[in-house]
Short mmCIF file of C-alpha atoms and ligand atoms in Angstrom, two decimals:
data_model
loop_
_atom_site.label_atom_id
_atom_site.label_comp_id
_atom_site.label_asym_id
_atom_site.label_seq_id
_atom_site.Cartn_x
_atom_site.Cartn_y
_atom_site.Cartn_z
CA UNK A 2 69.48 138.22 95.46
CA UNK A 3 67.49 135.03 95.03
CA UNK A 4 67.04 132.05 97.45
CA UNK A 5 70.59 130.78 99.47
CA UNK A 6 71.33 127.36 100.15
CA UNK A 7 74.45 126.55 102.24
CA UNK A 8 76.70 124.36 100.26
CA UNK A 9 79.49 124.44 102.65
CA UNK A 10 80.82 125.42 106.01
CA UNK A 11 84.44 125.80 106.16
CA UNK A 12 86.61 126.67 109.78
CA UNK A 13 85.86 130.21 109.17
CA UNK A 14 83.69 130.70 106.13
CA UNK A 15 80.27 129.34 104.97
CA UNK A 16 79.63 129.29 100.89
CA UNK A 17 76.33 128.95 99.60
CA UNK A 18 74.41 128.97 95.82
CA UNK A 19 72.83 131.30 95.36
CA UNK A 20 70.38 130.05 92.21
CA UNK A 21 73.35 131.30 89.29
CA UNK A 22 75.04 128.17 88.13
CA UNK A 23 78.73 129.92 87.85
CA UNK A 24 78.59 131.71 90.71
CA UNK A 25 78.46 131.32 94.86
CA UNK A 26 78.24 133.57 97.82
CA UNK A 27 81.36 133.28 100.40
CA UNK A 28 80.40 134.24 104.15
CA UNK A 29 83.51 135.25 106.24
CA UNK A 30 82.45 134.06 109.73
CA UNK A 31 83.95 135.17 112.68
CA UNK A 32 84.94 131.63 113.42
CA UNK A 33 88.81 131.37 114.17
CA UNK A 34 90.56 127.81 114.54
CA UNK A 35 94.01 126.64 115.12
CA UNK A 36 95.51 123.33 115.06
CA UNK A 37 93.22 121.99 112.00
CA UNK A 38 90.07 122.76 113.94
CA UNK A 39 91.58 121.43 117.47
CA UNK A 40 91.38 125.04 119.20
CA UNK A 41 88.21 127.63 118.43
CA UNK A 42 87.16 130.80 118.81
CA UNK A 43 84.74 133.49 118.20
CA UNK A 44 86.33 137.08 117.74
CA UNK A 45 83.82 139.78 116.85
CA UNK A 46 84.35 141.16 113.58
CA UNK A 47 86.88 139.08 112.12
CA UNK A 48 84.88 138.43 109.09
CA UNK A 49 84.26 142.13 108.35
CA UNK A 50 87.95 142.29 108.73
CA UNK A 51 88.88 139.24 106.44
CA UNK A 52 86.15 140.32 103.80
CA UNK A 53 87.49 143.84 103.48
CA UNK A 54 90.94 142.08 103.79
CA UNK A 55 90.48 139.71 101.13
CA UNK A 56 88.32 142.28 98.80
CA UNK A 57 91.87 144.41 99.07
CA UNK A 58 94.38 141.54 98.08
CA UNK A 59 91.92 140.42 95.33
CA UNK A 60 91.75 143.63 93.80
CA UNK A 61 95.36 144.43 94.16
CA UNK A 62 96.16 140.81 92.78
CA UNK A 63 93.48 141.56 89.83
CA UNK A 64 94.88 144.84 88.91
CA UNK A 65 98.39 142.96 88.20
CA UNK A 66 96.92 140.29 85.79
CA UNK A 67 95.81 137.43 88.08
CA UNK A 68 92.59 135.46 87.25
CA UNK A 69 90.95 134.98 90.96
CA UNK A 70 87.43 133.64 91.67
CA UNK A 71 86.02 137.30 93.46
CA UNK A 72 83.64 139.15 91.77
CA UNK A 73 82.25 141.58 94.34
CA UNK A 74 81.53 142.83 97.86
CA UNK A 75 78.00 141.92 98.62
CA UNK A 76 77.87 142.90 102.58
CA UNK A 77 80.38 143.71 104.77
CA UNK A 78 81.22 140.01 105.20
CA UNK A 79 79.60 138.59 102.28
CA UNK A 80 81.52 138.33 98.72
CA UNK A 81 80.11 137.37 95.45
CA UNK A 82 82.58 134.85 93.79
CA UNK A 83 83.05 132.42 90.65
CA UNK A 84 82.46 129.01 91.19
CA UNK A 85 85.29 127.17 90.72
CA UNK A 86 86.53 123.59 90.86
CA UNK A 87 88.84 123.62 93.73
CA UNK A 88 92.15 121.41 93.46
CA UNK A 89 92.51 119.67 97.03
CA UNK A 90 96.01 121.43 97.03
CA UNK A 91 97.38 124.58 98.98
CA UNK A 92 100.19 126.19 97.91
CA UNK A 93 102.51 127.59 99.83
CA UNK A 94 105.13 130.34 99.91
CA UNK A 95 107.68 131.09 102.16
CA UNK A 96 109.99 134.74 101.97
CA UNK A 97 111.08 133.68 105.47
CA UNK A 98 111.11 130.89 107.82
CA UNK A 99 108.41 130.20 110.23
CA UNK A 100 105.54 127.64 111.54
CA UNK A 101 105.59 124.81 110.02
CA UNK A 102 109.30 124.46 108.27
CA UNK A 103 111.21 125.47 111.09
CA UNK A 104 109.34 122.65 113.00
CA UNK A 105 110.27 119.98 110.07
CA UNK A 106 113.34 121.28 109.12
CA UNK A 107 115.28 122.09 112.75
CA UNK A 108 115.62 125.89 111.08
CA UNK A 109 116.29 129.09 112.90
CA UNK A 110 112.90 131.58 112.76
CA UNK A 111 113.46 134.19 110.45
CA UNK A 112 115.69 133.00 108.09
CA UNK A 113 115.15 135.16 104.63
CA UNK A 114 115.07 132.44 102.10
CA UNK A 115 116.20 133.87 98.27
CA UNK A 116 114.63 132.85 96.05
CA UNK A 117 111.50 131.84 98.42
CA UNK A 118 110.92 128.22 99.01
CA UNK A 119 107.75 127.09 97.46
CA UNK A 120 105.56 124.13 99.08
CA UNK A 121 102.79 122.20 97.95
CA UNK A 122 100.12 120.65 100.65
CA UNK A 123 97.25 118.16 100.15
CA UNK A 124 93.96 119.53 101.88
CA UNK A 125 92.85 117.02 103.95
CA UNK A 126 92.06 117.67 107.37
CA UNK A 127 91.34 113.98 108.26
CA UNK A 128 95.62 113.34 107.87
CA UNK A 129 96.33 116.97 108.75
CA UNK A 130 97.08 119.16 105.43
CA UNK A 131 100.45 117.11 104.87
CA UNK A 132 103.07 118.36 102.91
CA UNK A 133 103.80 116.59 99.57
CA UNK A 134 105.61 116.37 96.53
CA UNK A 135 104.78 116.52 92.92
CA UNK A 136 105.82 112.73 92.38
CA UNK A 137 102.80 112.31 94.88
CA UNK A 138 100.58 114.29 93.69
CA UNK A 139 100.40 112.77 90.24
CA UNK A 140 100.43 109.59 91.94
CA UNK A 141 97.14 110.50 93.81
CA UNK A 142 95.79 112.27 90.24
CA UNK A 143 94.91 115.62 92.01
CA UNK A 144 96.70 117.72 89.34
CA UNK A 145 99.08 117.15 86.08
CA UNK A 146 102.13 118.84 85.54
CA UNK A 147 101.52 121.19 83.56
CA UNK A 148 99.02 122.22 86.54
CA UNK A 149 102.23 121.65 88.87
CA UNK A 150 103.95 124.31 86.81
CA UNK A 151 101.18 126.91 86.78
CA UNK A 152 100.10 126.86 90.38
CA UNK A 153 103.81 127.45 91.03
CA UNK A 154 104.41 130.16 88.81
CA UNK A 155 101.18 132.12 89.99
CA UNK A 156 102.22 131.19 93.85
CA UNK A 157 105.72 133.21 92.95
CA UNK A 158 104.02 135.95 90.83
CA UNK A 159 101.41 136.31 93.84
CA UNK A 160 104.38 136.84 95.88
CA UNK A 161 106.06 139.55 93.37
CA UNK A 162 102.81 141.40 93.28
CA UNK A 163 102.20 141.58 97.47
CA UNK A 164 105.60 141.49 98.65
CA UNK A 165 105.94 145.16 97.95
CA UNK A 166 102.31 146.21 99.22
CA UNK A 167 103.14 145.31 102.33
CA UNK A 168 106.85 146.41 102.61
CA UNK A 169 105.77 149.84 101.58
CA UNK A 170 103.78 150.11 104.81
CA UNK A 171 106.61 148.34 107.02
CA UNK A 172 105.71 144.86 106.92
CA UNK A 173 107.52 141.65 105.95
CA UNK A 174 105.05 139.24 104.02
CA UNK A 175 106.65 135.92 106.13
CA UNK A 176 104.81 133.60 104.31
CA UNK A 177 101.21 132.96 102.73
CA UNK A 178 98.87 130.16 101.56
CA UNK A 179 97.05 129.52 98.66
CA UNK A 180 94.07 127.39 96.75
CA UNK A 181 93.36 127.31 92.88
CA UNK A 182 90.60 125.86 91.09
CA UNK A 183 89.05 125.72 87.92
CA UNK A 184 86.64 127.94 85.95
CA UNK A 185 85.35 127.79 82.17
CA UNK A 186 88.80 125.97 81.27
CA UNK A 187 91.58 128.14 83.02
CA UNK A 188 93.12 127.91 86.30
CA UNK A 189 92.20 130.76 88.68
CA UNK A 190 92.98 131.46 92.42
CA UNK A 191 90.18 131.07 94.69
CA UNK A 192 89.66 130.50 98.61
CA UNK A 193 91.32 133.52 100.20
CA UNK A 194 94.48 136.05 101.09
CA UNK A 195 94.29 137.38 104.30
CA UNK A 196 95.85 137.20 107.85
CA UNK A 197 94.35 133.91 108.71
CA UNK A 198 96.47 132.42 105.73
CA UNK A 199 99.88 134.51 105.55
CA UNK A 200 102.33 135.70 108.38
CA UNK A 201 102.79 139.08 108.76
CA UNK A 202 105.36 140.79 111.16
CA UNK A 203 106.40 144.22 111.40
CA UNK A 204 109.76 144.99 109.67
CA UNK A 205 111.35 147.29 112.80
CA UNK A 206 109.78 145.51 115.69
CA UNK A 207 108.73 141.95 114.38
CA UNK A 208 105.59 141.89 115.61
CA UNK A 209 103.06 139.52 114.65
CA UNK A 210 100.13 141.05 112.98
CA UNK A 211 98.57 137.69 111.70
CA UNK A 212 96.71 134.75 113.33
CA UNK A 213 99.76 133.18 114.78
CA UNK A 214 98.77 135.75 117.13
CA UNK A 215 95.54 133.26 117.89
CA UNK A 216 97.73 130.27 117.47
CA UNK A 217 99.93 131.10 119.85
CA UNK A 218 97.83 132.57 122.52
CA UNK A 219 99.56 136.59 122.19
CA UNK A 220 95.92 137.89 122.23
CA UNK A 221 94.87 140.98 120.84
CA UNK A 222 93.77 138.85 117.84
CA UNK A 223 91.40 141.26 115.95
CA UNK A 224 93.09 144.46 117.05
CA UNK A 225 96.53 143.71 115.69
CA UNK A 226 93.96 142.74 112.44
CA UNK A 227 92.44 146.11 111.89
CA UNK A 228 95.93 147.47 112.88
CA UNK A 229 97.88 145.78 109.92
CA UNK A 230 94.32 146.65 107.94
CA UNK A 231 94.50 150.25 108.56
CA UNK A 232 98.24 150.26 107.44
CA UNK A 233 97.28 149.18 104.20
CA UNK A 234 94.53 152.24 103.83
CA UNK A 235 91.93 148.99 103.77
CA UNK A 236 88.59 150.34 105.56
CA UNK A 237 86.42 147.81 107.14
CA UNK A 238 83.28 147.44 107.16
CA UNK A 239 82.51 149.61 103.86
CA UNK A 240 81.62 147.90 100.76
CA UNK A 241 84.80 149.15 99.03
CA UNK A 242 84.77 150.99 96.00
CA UNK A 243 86.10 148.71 93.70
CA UNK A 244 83.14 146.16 93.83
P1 TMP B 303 102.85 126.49 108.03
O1 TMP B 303 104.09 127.20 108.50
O2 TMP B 303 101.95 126.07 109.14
O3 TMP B 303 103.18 125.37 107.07
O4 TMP B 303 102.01 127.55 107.18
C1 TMP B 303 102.58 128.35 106.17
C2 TMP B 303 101.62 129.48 105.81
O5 TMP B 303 100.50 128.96 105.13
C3 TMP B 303 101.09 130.22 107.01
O6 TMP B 303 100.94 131.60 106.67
C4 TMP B 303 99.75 129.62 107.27
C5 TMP B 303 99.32 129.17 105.90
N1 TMP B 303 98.57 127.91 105.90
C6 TMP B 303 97.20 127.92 106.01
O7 TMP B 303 96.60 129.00 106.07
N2 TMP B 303 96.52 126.74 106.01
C7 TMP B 303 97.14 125.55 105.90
O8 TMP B 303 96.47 124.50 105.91
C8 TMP B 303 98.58 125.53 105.77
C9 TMP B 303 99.33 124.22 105.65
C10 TMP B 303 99.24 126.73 105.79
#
């Protein structure tokens, strides 16, 4: 691979070019933070967990007709994706109540929303990834409607796709995050899907397998990682067969 220059360094990934106009190289680090950046880690192997994590989801989500930004495993914590033009938006999906909406809306944890309740955020970490509303986003002129719509609809089909992946193996997909951007004209998910952006507990015992585990100080951080990892038949650390 020719020449890398670091274009950006995220909380817990680093993207560089990599001399190909279309396309960038995503480093998962194993950087963890909490509280927009306010707590930090370092937790050995988190990003050979979260790139063989992420390389899983992607695939699965691929297989089932969504247009995403990854293109291949490159190391064991190194990804070869398209370079898209990020909306400064995060979607976000909720099958039951946790974090964030319990805090805003006085709800009990655990509550099984049907349908889910869908969320947009603006990315900003200067005012702290607030929630917002469509009105306000077409105010600001971050994304049209018809944008609005889409992002939506994939957030909801994400959810049909994963929900099941990870009931099969005895887990309740809480919650989960996503990015979109653009790429040649269409809208495509980028960023990433793995336990640093989704809650994950165990259906029996409700145990957290996801980095509310770091948020909240349970420890075990990276074991409870390759746990829910190993669950899924995801191997870390190989560059998996379907790059
Ligand atoms: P929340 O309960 O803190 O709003 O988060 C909902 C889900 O989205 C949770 O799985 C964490 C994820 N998330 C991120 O990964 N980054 C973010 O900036 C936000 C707002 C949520």
């Amino acid at each position: 691979m020719s020449e890398r220059r670091q274009l950006y360094k995220g909380k817990s990934k680093t993207v560089y070019e990599i001399g190909q106009p279309d396309e960038l190289l995503v480093e998962f680090r194993n950087d963890a933070t909490g509280g927009n950046g306010a707590k930090h880690a370092v937790l050995d192997d988190k990003g050979r967990v979260n790139c063989a994590f992420d390389a899983f989801t992607m695939a699965i989500l691929a297989e089932n007709g969504i247009k995403t930004h990854w293109l291949k495993s490159v190391t064991d914590t190194e990804i070869l994706v398209r370079r898209l033009k990020m909306l400064p938006i995060e979607c976000v999906l909720r099958n039951r109540a946790a974090g964030g909406i319990c805090k805003r809306l006085g709800i009990e944890r655990g509550r099984v929303f049907t349908p889910p309740i869908f969320e947009f955020f603006l990315k900003d970490d200067a005012l702290g990834d607030p929630i917002i509303t469509e009105d306000h986003i077409l105010m600001l002129g971050l994304a049209n409607k018809e944008e609005l719509v889409a992002m939506r609809a994939l957030t909801h089909r994400v959810n049909e796709i994963l929900q099941p992946v990870f009931a099969k193996v005895g887990f309740d997909l809480v919650d989960f995050k996503l990015e979109f951007g653009y790429y040649q004209g269409q809208l495509l998910l980028g960023d990433e899907f793995t336990l640093d952006g989704c809650r994950v507990w165990d259906t029996q015992s409700g145990e957290i397998y996801d980095k509310d585990r770091f948020r909240q100080d349970l420890g075990n951080v990276i074991h409870f990682y390759k746990e829910a990892s190993k669950r899924l038949g995801i191997i870390i650390g190989e560059v998996p067969k379907w790059s």
